mmCIF file of C-alpha atoms and ligand atoms in Angstrom:
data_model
loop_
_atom_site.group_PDB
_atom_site.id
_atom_site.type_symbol
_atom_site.label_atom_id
_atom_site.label_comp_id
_atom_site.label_asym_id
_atom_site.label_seq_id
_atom_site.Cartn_x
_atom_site.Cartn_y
_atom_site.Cartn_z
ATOM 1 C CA UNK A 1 0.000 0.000 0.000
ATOM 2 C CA UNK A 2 1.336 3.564 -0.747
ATOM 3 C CA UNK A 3 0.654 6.791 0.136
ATOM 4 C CA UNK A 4 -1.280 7.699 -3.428
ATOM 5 C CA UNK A 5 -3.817 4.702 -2.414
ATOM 6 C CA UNK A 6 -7.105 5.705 -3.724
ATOM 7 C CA UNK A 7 -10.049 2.631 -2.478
ATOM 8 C CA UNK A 8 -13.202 2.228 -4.456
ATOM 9 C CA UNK A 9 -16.412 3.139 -2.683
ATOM 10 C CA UNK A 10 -17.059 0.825 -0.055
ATOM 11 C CA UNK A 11 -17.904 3.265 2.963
ATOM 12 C CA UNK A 12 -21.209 3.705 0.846
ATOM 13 C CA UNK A 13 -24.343 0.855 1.284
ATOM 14 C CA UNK A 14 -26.531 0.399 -1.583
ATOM 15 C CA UNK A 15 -28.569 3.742 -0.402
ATOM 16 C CA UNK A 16 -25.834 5.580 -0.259
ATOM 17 C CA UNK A 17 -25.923 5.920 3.755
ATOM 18 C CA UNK A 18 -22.240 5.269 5.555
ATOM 19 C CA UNK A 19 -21.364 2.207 6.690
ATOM 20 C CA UNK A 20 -17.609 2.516 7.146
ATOM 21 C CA UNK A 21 -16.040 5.663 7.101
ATOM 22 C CA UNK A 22 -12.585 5.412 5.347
ATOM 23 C CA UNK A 23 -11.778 8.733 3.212
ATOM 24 C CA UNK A 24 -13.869 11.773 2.586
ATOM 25 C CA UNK A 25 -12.682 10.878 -1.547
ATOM 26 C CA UNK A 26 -15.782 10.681 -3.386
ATOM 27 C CA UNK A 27 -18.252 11.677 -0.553
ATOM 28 C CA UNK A 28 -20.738 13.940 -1.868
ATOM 29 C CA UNK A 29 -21.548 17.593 -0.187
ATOM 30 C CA UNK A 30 -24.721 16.252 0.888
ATOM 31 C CA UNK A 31 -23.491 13.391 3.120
ATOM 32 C CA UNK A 32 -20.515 15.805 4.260
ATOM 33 C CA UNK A 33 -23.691 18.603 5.525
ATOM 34 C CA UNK A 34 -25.118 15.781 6.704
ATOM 35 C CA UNK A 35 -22.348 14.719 9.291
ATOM 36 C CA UNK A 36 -22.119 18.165 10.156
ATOM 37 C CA UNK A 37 -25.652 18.891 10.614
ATOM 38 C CA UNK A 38 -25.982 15.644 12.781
ATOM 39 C CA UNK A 39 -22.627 16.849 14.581
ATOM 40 C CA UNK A 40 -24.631 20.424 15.234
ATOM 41 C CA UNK A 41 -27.456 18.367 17.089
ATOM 42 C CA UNK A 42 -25.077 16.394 19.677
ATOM 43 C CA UNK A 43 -23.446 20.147 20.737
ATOM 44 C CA UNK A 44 -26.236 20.163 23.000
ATOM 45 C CA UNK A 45 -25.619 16.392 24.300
ATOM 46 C CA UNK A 46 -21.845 17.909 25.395
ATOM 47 C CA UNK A 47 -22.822 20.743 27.302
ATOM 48 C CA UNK A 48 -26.215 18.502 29.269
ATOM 49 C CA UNK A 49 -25.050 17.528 33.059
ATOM 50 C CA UNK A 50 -26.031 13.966 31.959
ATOM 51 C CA UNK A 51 -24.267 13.697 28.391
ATOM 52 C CA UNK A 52 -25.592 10.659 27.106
ATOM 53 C CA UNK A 53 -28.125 9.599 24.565
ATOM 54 C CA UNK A 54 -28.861 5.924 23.802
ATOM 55 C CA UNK A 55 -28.185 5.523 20.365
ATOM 56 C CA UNK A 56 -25.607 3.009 20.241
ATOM 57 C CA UNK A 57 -26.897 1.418 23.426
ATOM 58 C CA UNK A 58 -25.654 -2.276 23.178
ATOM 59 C CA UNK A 59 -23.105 -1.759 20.340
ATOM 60 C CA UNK A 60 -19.392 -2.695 21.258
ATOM 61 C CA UNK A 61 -16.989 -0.344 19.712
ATOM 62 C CA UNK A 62 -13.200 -0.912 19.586
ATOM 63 C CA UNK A 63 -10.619 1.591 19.624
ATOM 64 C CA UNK A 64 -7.458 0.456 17.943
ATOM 65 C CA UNK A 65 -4.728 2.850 17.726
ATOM 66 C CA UNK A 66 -1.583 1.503 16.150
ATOM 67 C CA UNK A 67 -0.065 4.695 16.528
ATOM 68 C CA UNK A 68 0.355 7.578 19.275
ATOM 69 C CA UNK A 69 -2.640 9.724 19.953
ATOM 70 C CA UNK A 70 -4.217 12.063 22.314
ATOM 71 C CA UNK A 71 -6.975 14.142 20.846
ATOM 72 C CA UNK A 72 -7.979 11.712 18.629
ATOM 73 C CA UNK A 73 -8.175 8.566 20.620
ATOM 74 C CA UNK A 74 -9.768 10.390 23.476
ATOM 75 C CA UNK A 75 -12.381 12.044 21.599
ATOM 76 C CA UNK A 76 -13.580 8.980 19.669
ATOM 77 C CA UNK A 77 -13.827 7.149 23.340
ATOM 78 C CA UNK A 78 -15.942 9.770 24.498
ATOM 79 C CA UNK A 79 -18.127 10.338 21.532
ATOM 80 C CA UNK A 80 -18.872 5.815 21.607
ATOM 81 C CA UNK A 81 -19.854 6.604 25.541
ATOM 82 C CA UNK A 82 -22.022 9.731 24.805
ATOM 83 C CA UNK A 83 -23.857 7.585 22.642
ATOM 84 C CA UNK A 84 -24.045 5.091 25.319
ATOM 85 C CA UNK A 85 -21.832 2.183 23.671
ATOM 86 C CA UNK A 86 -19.874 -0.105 25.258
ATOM 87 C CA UNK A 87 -15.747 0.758 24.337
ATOM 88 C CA UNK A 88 -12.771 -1.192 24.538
ATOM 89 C CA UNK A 89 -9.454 1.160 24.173
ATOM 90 C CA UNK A 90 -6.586 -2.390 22.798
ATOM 91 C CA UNK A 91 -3.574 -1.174 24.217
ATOM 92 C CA UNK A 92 -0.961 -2.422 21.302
ATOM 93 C CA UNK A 93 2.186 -2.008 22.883
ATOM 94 C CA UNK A 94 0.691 -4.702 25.486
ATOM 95 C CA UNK A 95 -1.803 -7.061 23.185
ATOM 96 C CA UNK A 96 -0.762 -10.508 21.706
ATOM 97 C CA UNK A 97 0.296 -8.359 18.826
ATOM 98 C CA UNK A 98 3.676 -8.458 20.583
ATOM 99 C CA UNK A 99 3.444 -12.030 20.974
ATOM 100 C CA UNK A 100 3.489 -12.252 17.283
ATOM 101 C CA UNK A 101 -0.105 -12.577 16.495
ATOM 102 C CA UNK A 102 -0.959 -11.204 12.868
ATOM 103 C CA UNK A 103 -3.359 -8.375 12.364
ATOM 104 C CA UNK A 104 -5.630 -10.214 10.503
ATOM 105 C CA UNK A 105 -5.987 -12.590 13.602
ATOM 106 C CA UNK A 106 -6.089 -9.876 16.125
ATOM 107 C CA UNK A 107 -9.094 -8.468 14.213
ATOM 108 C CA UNK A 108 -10.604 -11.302 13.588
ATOM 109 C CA UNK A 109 -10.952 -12.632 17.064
ATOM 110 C CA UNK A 110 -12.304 -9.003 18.218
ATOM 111 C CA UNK A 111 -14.733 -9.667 15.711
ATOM 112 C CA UNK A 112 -15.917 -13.046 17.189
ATOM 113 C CA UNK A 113 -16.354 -11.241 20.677
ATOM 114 C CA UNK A 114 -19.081 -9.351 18.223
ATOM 115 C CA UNK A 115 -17.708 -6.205 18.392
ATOM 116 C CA UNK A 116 -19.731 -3.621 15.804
ATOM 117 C CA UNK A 117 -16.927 -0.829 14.969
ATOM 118 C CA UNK A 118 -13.662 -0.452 15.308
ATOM 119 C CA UNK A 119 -11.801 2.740 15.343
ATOM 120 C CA UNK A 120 -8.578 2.383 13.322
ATOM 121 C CA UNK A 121 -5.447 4.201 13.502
ATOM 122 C CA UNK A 122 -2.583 2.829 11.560
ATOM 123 C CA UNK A 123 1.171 3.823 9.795
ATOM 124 C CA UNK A 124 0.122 2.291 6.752
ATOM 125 C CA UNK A 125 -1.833 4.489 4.458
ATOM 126 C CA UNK A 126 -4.993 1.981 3.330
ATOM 127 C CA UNK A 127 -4.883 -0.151 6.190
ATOM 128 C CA UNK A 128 -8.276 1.077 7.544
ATOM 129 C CA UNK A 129 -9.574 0.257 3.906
ATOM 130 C CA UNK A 130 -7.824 -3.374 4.054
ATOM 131 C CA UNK A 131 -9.382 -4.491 7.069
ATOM 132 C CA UNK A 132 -12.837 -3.113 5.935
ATOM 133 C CA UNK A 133 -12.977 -5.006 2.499
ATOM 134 C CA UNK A 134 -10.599 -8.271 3.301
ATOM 135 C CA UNK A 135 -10.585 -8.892 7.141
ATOM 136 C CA UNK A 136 -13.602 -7.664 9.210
ATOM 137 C CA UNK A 137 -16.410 -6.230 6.144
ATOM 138 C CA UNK A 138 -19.000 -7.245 8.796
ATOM 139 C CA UNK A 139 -17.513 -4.730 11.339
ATOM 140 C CA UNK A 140 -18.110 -0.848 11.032
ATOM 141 C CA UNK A 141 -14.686 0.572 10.362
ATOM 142 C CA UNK A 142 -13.926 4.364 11.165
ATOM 143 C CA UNK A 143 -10.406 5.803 10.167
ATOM 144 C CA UNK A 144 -8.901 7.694 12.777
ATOM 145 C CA UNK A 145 -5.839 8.812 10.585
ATOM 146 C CA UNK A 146 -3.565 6.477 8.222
ATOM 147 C CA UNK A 147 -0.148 7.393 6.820
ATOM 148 C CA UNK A 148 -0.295 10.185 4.749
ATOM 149 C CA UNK A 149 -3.567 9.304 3.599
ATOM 150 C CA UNK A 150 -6.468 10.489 5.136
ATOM 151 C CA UNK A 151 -7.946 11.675 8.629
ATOM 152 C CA UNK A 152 -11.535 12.387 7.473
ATOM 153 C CA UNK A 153 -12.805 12.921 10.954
ATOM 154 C CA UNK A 154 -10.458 15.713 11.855
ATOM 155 C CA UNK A 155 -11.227 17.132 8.895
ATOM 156 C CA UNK A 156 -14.769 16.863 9.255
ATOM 157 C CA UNK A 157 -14.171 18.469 12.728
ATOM 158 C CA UNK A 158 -12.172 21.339 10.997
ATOM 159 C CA UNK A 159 -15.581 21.677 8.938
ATOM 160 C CA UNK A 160 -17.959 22.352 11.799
ATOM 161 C CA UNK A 161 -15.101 24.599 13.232
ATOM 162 C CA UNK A 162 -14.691 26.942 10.258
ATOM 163 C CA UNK A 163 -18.816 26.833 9.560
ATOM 164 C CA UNK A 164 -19.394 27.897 13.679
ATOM 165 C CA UNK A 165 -17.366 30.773 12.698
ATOM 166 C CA UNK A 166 -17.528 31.492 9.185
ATOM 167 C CA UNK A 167 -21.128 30.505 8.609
ATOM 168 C CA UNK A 168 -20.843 29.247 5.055
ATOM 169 C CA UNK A 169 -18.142 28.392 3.269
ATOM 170 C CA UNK A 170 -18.701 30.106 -0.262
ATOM 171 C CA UNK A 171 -16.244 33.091 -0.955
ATOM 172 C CA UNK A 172 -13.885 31.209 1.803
ATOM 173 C CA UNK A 173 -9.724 31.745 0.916
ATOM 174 C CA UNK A 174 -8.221 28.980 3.086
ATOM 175 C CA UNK A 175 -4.707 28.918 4.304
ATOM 176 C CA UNK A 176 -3.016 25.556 5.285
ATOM 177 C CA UNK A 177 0.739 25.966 6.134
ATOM 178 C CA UNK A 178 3.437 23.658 7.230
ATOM 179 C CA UNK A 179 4.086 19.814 6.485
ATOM 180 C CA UNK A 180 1.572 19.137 3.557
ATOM 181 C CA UNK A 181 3.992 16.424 2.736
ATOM 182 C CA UNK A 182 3.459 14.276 5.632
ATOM 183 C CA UNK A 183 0.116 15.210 6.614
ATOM 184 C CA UNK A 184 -3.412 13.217 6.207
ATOM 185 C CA UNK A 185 -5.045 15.833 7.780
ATOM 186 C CA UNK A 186 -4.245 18.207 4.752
ATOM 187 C CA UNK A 187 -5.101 16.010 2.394
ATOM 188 C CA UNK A 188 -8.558 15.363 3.885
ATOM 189 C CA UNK A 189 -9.250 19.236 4.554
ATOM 190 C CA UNK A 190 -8.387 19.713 1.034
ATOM 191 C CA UNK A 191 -10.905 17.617 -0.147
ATOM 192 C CA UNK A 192 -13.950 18.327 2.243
ATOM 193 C CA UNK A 193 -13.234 22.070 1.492
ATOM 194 C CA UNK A 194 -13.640 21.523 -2.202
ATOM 195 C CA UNK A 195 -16.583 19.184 -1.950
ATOM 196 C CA UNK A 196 -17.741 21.986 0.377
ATOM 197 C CA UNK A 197 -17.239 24.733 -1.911
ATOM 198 C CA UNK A 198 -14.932 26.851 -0.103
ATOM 199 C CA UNK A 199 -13.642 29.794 -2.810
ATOM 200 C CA UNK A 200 -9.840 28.925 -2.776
ATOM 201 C CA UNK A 201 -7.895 26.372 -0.602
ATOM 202 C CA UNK A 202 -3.847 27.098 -0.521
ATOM 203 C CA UNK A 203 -0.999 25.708 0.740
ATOM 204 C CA UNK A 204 1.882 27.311 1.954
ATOM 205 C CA UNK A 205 5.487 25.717 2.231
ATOM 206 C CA UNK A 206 8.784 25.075 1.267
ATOM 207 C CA UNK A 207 9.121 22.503 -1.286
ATOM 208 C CA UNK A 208 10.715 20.160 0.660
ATOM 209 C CA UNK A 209 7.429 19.564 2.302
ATOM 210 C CA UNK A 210 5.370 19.327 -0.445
ATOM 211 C CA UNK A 211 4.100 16.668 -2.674
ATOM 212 C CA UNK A 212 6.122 16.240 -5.622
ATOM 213 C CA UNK A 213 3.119 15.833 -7.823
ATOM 214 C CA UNK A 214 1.015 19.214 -6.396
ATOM 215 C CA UNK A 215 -1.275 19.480 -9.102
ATOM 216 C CA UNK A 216 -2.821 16.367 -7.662
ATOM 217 C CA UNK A 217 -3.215 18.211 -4.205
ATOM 218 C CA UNK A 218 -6.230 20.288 -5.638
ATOM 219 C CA UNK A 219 -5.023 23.220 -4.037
ATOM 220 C CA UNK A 220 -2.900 26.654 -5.154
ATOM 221 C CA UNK A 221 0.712 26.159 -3.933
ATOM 222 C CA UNK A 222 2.671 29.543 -2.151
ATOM 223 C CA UNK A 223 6.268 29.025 -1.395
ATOM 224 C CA UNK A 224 6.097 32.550 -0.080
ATOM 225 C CA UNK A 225 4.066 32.931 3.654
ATOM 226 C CA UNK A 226 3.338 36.517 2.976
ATOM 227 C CA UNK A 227 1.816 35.780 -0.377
ATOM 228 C CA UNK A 228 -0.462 32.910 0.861
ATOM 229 C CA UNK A 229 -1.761 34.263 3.854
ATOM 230 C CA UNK A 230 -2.652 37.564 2.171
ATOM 231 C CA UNK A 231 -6.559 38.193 3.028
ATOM 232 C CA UNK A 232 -7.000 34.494 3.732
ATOM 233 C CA UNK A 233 -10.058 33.761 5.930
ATOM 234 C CA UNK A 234 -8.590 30.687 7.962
ATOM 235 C CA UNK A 235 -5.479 29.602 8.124
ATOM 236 C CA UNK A 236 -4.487 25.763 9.299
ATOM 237 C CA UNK A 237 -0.983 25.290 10.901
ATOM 238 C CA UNK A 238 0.579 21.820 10.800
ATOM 239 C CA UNK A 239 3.383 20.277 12.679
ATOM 240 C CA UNK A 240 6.235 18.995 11.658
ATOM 241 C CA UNK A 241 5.977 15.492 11.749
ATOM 242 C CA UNK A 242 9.113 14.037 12.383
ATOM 243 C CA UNK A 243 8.251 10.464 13.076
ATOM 244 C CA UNK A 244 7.353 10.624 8.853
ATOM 245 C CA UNK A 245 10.625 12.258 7.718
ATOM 246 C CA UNK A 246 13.046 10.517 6.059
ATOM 247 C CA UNK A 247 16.580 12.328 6.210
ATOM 248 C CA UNK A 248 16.705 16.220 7.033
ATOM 249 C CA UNK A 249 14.049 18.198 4.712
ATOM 250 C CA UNK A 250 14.831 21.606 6.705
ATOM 251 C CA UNK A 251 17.674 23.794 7.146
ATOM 252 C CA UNK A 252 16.440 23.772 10.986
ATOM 253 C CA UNK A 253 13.558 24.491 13.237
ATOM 254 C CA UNK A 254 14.561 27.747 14.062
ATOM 255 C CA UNK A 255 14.837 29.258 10.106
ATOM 256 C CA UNK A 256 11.284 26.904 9.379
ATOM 257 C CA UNK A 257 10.046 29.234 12.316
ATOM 258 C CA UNK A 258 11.199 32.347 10.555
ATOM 259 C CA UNK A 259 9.852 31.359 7.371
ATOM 260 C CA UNK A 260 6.559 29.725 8.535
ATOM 261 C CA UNK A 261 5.884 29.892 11.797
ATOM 262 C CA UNK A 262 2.507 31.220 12.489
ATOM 263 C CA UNK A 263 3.642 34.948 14.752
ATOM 264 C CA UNK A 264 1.326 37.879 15.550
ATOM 265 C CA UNK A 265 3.120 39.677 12.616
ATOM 266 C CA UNK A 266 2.090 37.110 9.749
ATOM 267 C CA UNK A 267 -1.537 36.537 11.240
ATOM 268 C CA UNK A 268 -1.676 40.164 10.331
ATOM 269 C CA UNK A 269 -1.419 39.404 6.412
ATOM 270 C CA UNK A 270 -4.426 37.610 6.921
ATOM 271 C CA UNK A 271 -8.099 38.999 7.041
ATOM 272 C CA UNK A 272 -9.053 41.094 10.253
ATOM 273 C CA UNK A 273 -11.347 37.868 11.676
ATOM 274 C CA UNK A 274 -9.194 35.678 10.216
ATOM 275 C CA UNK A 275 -9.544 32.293 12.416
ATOM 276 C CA UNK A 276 -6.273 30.375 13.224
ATOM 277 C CA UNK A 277 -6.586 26.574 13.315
ATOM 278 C CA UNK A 278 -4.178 23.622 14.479
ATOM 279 C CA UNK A 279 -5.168 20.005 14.608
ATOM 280 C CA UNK A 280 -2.606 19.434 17.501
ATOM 281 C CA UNK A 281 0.151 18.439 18.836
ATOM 282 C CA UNK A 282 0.853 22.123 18.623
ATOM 283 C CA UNK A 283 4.648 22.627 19.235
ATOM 284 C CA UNK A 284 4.811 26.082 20.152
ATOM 285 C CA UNK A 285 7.821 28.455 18.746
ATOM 286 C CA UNK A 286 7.979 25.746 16.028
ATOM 287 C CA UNK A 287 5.243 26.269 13.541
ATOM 288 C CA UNK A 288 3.176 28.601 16.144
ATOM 289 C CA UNK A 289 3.692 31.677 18.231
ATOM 290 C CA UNK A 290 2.462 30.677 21.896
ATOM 291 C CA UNK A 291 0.676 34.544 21.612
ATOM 292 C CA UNK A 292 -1.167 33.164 18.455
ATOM 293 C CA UNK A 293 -1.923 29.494 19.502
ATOM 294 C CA UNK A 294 -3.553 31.353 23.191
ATOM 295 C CA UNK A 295 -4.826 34.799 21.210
ATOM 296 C CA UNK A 296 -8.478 35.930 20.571
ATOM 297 C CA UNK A 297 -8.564 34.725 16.847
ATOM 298 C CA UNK A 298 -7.409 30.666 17.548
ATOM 299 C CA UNK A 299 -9.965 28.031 18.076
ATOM 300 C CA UNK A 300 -7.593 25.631 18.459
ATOM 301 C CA UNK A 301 -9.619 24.226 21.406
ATOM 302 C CA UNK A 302 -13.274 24.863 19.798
ATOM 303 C CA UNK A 303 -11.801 22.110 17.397
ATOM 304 C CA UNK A 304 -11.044 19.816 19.867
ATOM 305 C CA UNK A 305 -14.913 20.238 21.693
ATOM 306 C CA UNK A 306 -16.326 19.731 17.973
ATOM 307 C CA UNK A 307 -14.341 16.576 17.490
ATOM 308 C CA UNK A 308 -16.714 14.796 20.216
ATOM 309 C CA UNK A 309 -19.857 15.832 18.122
ATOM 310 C CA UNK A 310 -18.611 14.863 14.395
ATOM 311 C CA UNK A 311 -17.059 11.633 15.906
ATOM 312 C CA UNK A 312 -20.518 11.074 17.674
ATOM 313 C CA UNK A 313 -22.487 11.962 14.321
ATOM 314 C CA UNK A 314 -20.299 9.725 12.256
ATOM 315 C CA UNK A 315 -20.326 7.044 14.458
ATOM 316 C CA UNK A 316 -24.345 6.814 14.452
ATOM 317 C CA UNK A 317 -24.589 7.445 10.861
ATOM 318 C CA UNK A 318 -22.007 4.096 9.662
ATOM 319 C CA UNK A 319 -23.433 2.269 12.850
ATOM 320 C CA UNK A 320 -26.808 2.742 11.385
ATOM 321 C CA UNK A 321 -25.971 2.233 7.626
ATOM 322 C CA UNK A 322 -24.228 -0.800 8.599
ATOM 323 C CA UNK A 323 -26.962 -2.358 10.447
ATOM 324 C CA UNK A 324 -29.790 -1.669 7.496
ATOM 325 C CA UNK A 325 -27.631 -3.088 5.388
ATOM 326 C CA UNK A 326 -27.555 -6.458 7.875
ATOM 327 C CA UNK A 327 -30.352 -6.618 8.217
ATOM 328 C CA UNK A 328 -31.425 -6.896 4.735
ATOM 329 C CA UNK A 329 -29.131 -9.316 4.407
ATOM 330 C CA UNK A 330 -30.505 -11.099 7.146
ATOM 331 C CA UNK A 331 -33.568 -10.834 5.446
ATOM 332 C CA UNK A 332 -32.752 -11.687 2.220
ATOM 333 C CA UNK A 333 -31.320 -14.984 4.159
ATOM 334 C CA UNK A 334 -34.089 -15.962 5.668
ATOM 335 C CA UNK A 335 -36.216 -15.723 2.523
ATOM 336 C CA UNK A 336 -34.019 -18.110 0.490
ATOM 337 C CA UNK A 337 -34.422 -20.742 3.811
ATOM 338 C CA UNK A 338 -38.219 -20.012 3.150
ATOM 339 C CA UNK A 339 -38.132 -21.318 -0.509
ATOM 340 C CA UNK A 340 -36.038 -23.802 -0.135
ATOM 341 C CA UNK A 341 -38.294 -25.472 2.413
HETATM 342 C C1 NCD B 1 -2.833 14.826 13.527
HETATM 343 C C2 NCD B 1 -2.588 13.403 13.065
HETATM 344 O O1 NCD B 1 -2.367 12.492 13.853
HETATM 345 O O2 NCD B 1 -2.631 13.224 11.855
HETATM 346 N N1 NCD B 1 -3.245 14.957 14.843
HETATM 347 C C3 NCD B 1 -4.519 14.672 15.227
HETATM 348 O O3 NCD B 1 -5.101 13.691 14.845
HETATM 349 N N2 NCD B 1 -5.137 15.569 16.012
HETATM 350 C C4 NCD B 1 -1.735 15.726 13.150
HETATM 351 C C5 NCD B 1 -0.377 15.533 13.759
HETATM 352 O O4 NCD B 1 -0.068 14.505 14.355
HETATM 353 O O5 NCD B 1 0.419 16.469 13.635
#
């Protein structure tokens, strides 16, 4: 599998409702307002004193993070128990995996405990995808961020973020600056912002951490910070992400912080109400000014609060596309006993 992995529909049953939730790559902007008109109505479950509603009531849903994560892991094991499901958080670094047990096994004996979803967080771009169509296609699978290729969830997130503060996202200029190279949250707010119909999407780095094919990134390409955060509307930092670099692609930190790094003097070549966004890890005096990542125009923390509500809305919407689609199966099953007796 490679980083350019593009998988077929299969997050899609035969009416179109989600069943797995894998890329945001030929999603339509109707299913993306859907998750974040569904994510608008559990705002109000988060801020209840008793933040629960039963929709996944009797559902198993396992988290399985095969690489480090805070935000993300956290937030998708809160949004399983707001909707009253039953979660299991595999801790890798301890499971049988380390005994030698394949993935394919691992899955597939979670899947005989009748688990319903499992959250998936992997290295390898596609792996989500892999264990969807060839390992567990009767389990619900939700990508929580693989390789370089996709982390439609945080992007979705990102969505409900810029339309809280934006309000639509026609005539939007959006800035993301930083790693594009290494990051699968890029390429996922790329594509929910076109499918969205935000005005112009750029990014902005050296080209060292860029794509070497950009045209394929869908998105105008500024080696030049002042340039590409002239009158921009929001801009996206990124972190460097080191654990993905192979052999030095900067000069250093400290000239990638001159260059880049988001201070109170670049945020002012943006728009007036510009909003400034991070997905996190934020590593401050790196790619962000600790007086920009705190100040009046970040919402670096409204992102993180939104991430319970789109992980809660997507979560309902694949558990319940998956289960139609059972139970016409089941159905269908039961008919063909019927004529054969
Ligand atoms: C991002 C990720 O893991 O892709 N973080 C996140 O999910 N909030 C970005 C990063 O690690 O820099």
């Amino acid at each position: 599998m490679n980083d350019s992995f593009r998988p077929k529909q299969i997050q899609l049953n035969r009416y179109g409702q989600l069943k797995h939730f894998l890329t945001l790559d030929g999603l339509d902007k109707l299913l993306l307002t859907e998750i974040l008109d569904t994510a608008d109505s559990f705002i109000e479950v988060g801020e209840r004193s008793i933040k629960k509603v039963p929709l996944l009531r009797g559902k198993t849903v396992v988290n399985l993070f095969f690489e480090a994560s805070t935000r993300t892991r956290s937030t998708f094991e809160l949004a399983a128990k707001r909707l009253s499901a039953d979660v299991l958080n595999i801790n890798i670094s301890t499971s049988a995996t380390s005994k030698g047990e394949s993935l394919s096994d691992m899955l597939q004996n979670l899947e005989a405990m009748a688990s319903d979803m499992f959250v998936v967080r992997h290295a390898q771009s596609g792996a989500p995808h892999f264990i969807a169509s060839a390992v567990t296609p009767q389990v619900s699978i939700i990508n929580a961020g693989d390789g370089r290729h996709a982390h439609p969830t945080q992007a979705m997130l990102d969505m409900l973020t810029i339309r809280q503060h934006k309000g639509q996202f026609d005539g939007l200029v959006v800035a993301i600056v930083g790693d594009i190279l290494h990051s699968r949250v890029a390429r996922s707010q790329i594509q929910a912002l076109r499918t969205l119909g935000a005005a112009e999407v750029r990014v902005v780095a050296p080209n060292t951490l860029l794509p070497s094919d950009t045209d394929a990134l869908g998105a105008r390409v500024y080696n030049d910070a002042r340039a590409g955060l002239r009158d921009v509307d929001v801009i996206v930092m990124l972190r460097l992400q080191k654990e993905r670099m192979e052999g030095a692609l900067l000069p250093s930190e400290n000239e990638f912080y001159r260059l880049y790094g988001l201070t109170d003097e670049k945020l002012g070549w943006a728009k007036p109400d510009a909003i400034v966004m991070h997905p996190g890890p934020i590593n401050r005096g790196v790619e962000i000014a600790s007086s920009v990542a705190d100040g009046s125009q970040s919402v670096i923390l409204n992102q993180v609060t939104n991430g319970i509500a789109v992980r809660m809305a997507v979560m309902s919407m694949a558990m319940g596309g998956m289960t139609v689609e059972k139970n016409e199966l089941a159905s269908t099953q039961a008919e063909l006993t019927a004529n054969v007796r």
